[in-house]
Short mmCIF file of C-alpha atoms in Angstrom, two decimals:
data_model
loop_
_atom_site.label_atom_id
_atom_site.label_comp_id
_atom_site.label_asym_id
_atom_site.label_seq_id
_atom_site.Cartn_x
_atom_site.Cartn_y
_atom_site.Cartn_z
CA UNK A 1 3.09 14.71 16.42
CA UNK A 2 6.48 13.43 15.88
CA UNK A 3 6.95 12.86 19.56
CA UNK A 4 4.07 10.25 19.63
CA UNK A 5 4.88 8.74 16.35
CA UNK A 6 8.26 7.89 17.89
CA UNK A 7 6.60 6.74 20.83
CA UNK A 8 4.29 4.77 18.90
CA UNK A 9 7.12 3.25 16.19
CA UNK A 10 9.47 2.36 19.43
CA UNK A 11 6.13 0.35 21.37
CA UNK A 12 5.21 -1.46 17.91
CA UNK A 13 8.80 -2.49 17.53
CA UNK A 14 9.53 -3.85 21.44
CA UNK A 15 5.94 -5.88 20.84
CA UNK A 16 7.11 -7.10 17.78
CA UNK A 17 10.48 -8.47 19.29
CA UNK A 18 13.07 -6.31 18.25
CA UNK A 19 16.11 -6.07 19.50
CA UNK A 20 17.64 -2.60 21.13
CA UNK A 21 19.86 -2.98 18.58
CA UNK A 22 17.33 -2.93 15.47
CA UNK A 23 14.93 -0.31 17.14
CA UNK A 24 17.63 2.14 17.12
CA UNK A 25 18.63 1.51 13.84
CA UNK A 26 15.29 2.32 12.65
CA UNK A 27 14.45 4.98 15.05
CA UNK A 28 17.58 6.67 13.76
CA UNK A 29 16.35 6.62 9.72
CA UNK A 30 12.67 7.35 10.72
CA UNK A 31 14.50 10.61 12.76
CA UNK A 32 16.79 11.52 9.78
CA UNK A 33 15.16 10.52 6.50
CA UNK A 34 11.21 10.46 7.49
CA UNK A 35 10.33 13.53 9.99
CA UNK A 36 12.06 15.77 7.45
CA UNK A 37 8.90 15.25 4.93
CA UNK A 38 6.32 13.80 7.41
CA UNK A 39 3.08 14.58 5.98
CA UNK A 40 -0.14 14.95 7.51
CA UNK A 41 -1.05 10.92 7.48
CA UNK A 42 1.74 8.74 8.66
CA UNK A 43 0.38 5.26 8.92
CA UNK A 44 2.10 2.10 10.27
CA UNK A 45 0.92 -1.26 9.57
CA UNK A 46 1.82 -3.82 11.75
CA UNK A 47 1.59 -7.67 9.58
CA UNK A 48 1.95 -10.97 9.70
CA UNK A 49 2.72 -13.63 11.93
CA UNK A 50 6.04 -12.54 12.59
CA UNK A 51 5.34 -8.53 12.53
CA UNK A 52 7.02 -6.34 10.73
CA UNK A 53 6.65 -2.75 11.15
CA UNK A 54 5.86 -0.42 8.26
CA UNK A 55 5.75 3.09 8.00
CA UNK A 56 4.29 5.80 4.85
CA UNK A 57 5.42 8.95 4.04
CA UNK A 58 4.20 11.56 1.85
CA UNK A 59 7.37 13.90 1.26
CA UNK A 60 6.19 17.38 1.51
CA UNK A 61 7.81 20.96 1.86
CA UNK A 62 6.91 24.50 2.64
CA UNK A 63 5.32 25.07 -0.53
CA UNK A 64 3.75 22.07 -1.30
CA UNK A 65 0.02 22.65 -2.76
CA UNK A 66 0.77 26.17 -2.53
CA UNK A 67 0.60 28.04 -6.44
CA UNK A 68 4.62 27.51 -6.14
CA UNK A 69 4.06 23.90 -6.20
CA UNK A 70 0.65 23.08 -6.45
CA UNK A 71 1.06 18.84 -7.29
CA UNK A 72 3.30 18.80 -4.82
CA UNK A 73 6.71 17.29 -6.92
CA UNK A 74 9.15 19.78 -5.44
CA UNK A 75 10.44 17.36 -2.34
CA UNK A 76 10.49 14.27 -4.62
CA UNK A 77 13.94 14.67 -6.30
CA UNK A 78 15.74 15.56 -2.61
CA UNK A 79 14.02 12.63 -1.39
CA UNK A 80 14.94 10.32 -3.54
CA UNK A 81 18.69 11.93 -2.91
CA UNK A 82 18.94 11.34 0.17
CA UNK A 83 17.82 7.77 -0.30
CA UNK A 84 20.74 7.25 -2.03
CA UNK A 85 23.04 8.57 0.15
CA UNK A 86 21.47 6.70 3.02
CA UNK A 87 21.91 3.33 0.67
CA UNK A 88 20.09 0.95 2.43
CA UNK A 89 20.96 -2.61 1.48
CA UNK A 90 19.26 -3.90 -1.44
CA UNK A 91 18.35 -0.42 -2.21
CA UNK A 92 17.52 0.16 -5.79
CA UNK A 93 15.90 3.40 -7.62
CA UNK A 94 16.01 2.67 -11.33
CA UNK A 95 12.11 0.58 -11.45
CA UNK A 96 10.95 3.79 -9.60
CA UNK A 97 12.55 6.25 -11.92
CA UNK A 98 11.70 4.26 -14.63
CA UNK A 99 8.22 5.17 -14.37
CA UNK A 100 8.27 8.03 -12.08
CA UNK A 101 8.40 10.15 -15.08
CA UNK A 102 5.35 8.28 -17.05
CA UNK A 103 3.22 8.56 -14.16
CA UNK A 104 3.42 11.81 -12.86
CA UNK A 105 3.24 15.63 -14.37
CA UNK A 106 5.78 16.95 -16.36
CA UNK A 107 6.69 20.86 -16.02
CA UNK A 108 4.58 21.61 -19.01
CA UNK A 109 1.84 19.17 -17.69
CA UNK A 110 1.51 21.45 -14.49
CA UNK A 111 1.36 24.31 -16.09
CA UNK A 112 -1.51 23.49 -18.71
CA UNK A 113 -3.23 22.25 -15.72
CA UNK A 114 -2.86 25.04 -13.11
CA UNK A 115 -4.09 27.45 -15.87
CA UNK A 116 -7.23 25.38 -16.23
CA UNK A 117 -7.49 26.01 -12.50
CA UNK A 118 -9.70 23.28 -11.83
CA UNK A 119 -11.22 21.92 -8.53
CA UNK A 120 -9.20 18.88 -8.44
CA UNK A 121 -9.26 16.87 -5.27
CA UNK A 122 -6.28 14.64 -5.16
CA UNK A 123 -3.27 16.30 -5.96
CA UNK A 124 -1.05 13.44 -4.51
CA UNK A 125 1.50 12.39 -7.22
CA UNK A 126 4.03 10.01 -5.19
CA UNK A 127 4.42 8.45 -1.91
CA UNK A 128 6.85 5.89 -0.16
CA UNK A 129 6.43 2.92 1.95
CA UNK A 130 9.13 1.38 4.44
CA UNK A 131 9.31 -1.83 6.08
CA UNK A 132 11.58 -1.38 8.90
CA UNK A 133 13.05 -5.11 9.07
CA UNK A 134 15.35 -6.11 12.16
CA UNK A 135 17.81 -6.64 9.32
CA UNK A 136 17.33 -4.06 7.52
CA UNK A 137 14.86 -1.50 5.65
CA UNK A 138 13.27 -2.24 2.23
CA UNK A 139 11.71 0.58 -0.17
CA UNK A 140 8.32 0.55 -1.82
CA UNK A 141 7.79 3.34 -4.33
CA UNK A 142 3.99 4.48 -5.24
CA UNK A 143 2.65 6.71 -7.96
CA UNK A 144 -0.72 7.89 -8.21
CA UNK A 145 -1.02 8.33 -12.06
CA UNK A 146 -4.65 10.16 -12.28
CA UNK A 147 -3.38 13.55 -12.72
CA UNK A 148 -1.06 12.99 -15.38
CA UNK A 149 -3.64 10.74 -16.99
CA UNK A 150 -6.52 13.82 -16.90
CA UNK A 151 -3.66 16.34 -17.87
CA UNK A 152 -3.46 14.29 -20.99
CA UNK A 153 -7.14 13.06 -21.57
CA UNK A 154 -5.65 9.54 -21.19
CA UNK A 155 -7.83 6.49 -20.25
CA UNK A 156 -6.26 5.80 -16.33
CA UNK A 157 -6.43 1.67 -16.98
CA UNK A 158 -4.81 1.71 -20.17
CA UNK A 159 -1.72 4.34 -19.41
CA UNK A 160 -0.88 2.41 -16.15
CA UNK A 161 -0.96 -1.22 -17.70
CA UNK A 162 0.59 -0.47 -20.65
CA UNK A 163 3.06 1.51 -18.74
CA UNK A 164 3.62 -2.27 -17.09
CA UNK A 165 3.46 -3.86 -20.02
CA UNK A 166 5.59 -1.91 -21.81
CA UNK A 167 8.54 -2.12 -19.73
CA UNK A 168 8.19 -6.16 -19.75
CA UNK A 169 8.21 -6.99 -23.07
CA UNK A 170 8.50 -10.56 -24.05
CA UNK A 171 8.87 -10.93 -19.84
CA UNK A 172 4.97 -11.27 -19.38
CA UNK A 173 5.57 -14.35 -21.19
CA UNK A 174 2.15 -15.66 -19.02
CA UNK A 175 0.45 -12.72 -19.87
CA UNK A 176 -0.71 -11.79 -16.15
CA UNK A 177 -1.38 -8.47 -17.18
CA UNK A 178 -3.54 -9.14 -20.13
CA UNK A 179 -5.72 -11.15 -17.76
CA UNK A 180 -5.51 -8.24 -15.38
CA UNK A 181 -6.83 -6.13 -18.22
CA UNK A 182 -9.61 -8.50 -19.54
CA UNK A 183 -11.51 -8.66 -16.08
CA UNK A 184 -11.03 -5.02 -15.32
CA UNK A 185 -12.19 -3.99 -18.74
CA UNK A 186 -15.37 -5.51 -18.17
CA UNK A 187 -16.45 -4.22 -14.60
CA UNK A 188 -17.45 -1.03 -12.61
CA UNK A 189 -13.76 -0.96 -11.18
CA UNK A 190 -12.30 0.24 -14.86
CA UNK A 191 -12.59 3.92 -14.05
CA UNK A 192 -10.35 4.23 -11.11
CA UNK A 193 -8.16 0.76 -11.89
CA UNK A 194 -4.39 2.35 -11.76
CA UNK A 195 -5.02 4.84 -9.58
CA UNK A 196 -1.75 3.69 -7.70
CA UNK A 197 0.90 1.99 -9.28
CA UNK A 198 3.63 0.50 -6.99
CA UNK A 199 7.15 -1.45 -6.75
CA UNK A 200 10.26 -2.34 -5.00
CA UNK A 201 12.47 -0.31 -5.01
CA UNK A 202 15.02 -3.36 -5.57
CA UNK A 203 16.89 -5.01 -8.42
CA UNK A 204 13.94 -4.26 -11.32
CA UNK A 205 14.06 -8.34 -12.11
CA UNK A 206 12.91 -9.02 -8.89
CA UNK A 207 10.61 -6.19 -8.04
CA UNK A 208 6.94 -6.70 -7.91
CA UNK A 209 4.63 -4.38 -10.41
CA UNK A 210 1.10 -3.60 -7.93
CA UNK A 211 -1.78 -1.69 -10.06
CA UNK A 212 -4.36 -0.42 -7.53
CA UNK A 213 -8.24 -0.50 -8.32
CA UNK A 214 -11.30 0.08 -6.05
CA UNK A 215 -14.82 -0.60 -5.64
CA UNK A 216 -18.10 0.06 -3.39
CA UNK A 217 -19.14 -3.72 -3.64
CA UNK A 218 -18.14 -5.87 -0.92
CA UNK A 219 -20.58 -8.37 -0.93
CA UNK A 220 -18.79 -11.74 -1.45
CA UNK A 221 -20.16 -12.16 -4.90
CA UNK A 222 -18.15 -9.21 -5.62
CA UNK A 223 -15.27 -10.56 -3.13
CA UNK A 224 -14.90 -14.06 -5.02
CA UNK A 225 -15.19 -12.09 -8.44
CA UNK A 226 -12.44 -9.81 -7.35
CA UNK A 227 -10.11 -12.55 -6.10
CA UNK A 228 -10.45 -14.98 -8.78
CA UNK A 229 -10.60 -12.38 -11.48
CA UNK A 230 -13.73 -12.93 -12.88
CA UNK A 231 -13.07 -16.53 -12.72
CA UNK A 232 -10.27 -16.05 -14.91
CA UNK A 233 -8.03 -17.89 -11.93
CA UNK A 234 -8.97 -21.41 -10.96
CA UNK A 235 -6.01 -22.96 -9.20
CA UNK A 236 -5.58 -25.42 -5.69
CA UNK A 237 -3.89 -22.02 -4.17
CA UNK A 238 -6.03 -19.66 -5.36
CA UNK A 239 -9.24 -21.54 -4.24
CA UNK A 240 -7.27 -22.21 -0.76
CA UNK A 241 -7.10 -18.76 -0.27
CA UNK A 242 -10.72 -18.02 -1.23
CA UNK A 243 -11.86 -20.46 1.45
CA UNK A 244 -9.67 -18.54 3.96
CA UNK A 245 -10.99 -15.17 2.70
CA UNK A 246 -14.14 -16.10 3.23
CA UNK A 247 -13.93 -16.85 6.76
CA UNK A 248 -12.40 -13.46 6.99
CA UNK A 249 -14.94 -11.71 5.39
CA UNK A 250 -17.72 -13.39 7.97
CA UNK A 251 -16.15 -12.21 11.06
CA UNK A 252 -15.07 -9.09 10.15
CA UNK A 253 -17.35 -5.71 10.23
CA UNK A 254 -17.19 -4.44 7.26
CA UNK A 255 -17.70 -0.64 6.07
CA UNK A 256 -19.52 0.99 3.00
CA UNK A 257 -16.71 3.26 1.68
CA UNK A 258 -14.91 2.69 -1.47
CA UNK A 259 -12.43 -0.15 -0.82
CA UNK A 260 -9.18 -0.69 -2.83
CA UNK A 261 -7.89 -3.79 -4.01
CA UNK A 262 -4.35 -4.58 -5.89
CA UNK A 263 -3.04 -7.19 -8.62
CA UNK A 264 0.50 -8.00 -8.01
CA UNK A 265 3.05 -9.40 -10.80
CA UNK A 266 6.19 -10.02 -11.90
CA UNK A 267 8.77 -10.96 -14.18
CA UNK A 268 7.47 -14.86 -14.85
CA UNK A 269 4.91 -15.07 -12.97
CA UNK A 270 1.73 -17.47 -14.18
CA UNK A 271 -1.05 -15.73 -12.63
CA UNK A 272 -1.36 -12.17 -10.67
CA UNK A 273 -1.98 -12.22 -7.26
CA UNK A 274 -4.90 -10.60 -5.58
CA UNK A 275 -4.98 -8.41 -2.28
CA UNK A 276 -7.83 -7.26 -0.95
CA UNK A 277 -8.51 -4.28 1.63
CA UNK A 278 -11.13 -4.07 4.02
CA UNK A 279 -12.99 -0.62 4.80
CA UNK A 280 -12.82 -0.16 8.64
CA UNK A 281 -13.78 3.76 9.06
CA UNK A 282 -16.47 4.72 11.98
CA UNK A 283 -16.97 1.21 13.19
CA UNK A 284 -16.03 -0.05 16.21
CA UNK A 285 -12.44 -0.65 16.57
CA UNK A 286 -12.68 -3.28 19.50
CA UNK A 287 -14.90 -5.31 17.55
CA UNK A 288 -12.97 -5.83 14.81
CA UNK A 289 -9.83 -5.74 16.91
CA UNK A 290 -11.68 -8.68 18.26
CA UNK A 291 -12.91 -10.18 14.90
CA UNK A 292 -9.14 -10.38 13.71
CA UNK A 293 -7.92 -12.35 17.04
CA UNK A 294 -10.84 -15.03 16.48
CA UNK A 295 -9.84 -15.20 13.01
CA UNK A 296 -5.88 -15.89 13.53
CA UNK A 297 -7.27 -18.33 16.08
CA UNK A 298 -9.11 -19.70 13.98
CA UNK A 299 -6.23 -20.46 11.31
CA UNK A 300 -4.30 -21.98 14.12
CA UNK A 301 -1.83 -18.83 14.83
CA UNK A 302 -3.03 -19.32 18.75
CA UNK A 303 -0.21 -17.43 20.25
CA UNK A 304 -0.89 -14.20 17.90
CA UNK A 305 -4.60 -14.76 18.27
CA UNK A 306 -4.00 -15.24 21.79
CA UNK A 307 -1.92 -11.74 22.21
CA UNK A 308 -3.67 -9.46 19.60
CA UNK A 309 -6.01 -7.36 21.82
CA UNK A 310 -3.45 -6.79 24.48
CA UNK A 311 -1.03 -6.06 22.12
CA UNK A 312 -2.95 -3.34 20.05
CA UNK A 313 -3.62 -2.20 23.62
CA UNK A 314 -0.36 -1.87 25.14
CA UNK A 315 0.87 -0.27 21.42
CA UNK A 316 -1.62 2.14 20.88
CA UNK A 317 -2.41 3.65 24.44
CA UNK A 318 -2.71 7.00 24.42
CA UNK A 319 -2.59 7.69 21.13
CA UNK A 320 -6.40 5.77 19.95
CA UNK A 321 -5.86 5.70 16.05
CA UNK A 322 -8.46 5.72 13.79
CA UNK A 323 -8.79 2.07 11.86
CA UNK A 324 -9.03 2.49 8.58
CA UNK A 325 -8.62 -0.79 7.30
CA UNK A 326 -6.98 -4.73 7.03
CA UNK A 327 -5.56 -6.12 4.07
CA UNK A 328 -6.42 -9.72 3.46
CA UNK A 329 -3.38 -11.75 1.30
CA UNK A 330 -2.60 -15.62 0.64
CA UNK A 331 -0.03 -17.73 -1.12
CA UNK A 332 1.07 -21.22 -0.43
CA UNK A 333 4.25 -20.24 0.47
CA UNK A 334 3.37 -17.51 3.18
CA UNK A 335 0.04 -18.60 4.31
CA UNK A 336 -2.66 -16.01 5.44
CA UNK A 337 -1.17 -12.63 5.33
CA UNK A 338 -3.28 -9.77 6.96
CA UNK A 339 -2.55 -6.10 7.37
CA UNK A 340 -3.96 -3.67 9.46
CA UNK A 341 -4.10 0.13 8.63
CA UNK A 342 -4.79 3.30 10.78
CA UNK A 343 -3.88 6.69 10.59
CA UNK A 344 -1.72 7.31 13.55
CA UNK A 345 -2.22 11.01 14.63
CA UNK A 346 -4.65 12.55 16.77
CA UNK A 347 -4.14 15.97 15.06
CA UNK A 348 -5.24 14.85 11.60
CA UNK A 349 -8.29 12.36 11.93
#
């Protein structure tokens, strides 16, 4: 498995134009800081007009989900260790340990729990995200707050956004997350909204805050709802990006599993901003492979429209991942921003 995800990693990077240089720099983490706690569903997402490379890691050890360690927190500490040792530039822990702590299970927590002995289906507490940048590799740290939140008999919504707005304080001076809270209070997505919480693992004042929600609904009732929250957002960019959603959403096959979705804020920012995923699972790949090549085309990226197919081609051969999705994002200052998601092992479909 780790032979191909090299394989795969090294072919991403050459399409994406990096140099010799910057492939073995990020070969050489991936080897060292990665493989040690590769767990069963690596994913890279390749994004953007000018791709960047992205790789997800769920540390895991020898007795992970075993009664020893049965949430799976024992690699999490090391991790984060060697992290710091490694020191990538910009690298910053304190957001992530911040709220580490009021998102996941305490000692006492997992024991009250594993006496229960429930049938609990996600165990997952915490998960990391790299961008391997030509200059560089930046940090996303994600919890996944539903255990400690059930351990507790704690409403999921209101522990993760207060949580947020806790640590802001007079910062949410625009109150993004009270609008976050307002629409998700009053629709279906309230039970699982927080599910993930994420953040840079930068300087905390410049980190984005992401709170994760999902939903069955993808008609585009339910799409405009979602990206304008409720209506709650009514702004030149915001209706821009609707528009290109849209256009999205009518070439794309689409599939009927639970899709997640994620308001993103900061310190000063006037409104959150929306990202959207797309269910891709057991549909046809080329089609949509397809569907997203018309659609850069169609926003005037020619040359990555252009490329796309042949590129996903000459990346993936041998390996045939398993779509599982494309993440559809837009600002004025970035333009359209998609993602693309597949689990990248043969051994674990």
């Amino acid at each position: 498995m780790v032979a191909k995800d090299w394989a795969l990693l090294a072919s991403l990077m050459s399409s994406a134009g990096y140099t010799n240089e910057s492939q073995c720099q990020c070969l050489m983490f991936f080897y060292t800081s990665i493989v040690p706690y590769l767990g069963s569903y690596p994913q890279n997402f390749p994004s953007g007009a000018k791709p960047v490379i992205r790789v997800a890691v769920e540390p895991i050890t020898s007795i992970s989900g075993t009664n020893e360690d049965p949430y799976n927190l024992s690699p999490i500490r090391d991790f984060l260790t060697r992290l710091e040792k490694l020191n990538p530039e910009g690298y910053d822990s304190r957001l992530f340990e911040h709220f580490y702590p009021k998102h996941t299970l305490n000692e006492s927590e997992c024991q009250t729990l594993q006496a229960k002995n429930e049938a609990i289906r996600e165990l997952s507490q915490v998960s990391f995200g790299f961008d391997l940048k030509p200059g560089g590799i930046s940090v996303k740290g994600y919890t996944f707050p539903a255990l400690k939140c059930h351990a507790a008999g704690e409403d999921l919504c209101s522990v993760v956004i207060g949580s947020v707005q806790e640590y802001f304080g007079d910062a949410n001076c625009y109150n993004t997350l009270g609008l976050i809270k307002d629409y998700i209070e009053m629709t279906d997505a309230k039970a699982n909204f927080g599910f993930v919480y994420s953040n840079d693992c930068v300087t905390p004042e410049k980190s984005r805050h992401k709170l994760y929600g999902r939903t069955i609904d993808m008609s585009w009732s339910k799409v405009e709802e979602i990206w304008t929250l409720g209506g709650r957002i009514d702004s030149p960019e915001a209706n821009r990006g609707l528009e290109y959603l849209q256009e999205f959403w009518k070439m794309l096959q689409i599939g009927d599993r639970p899709h997640p979705l994620n308001y993103e804020t900061k310190a000063g920012l006037k409104v959150p901003a929306t990202k959207i995923y797309f269910p891709l699972y057991g549909l046809n790949d080329l089609d949509n492979v397809r569907a997203i090549a018309q659609y850069l085309r169609h926003i005037g990226l020619d040359v990555q429209g252009n490329a796309y197919e042949q590129v996903v081609r000459d990346s993936l051969r041998n390996i045939s991942p398993e779509f599982a999705g494309v993440l559809f994002a837009y600002t004025e200052k970035t333009g359209v921003d998609l993602s693309v998601y597949y689990h990248s092992s043969l051994e674990y479909p």
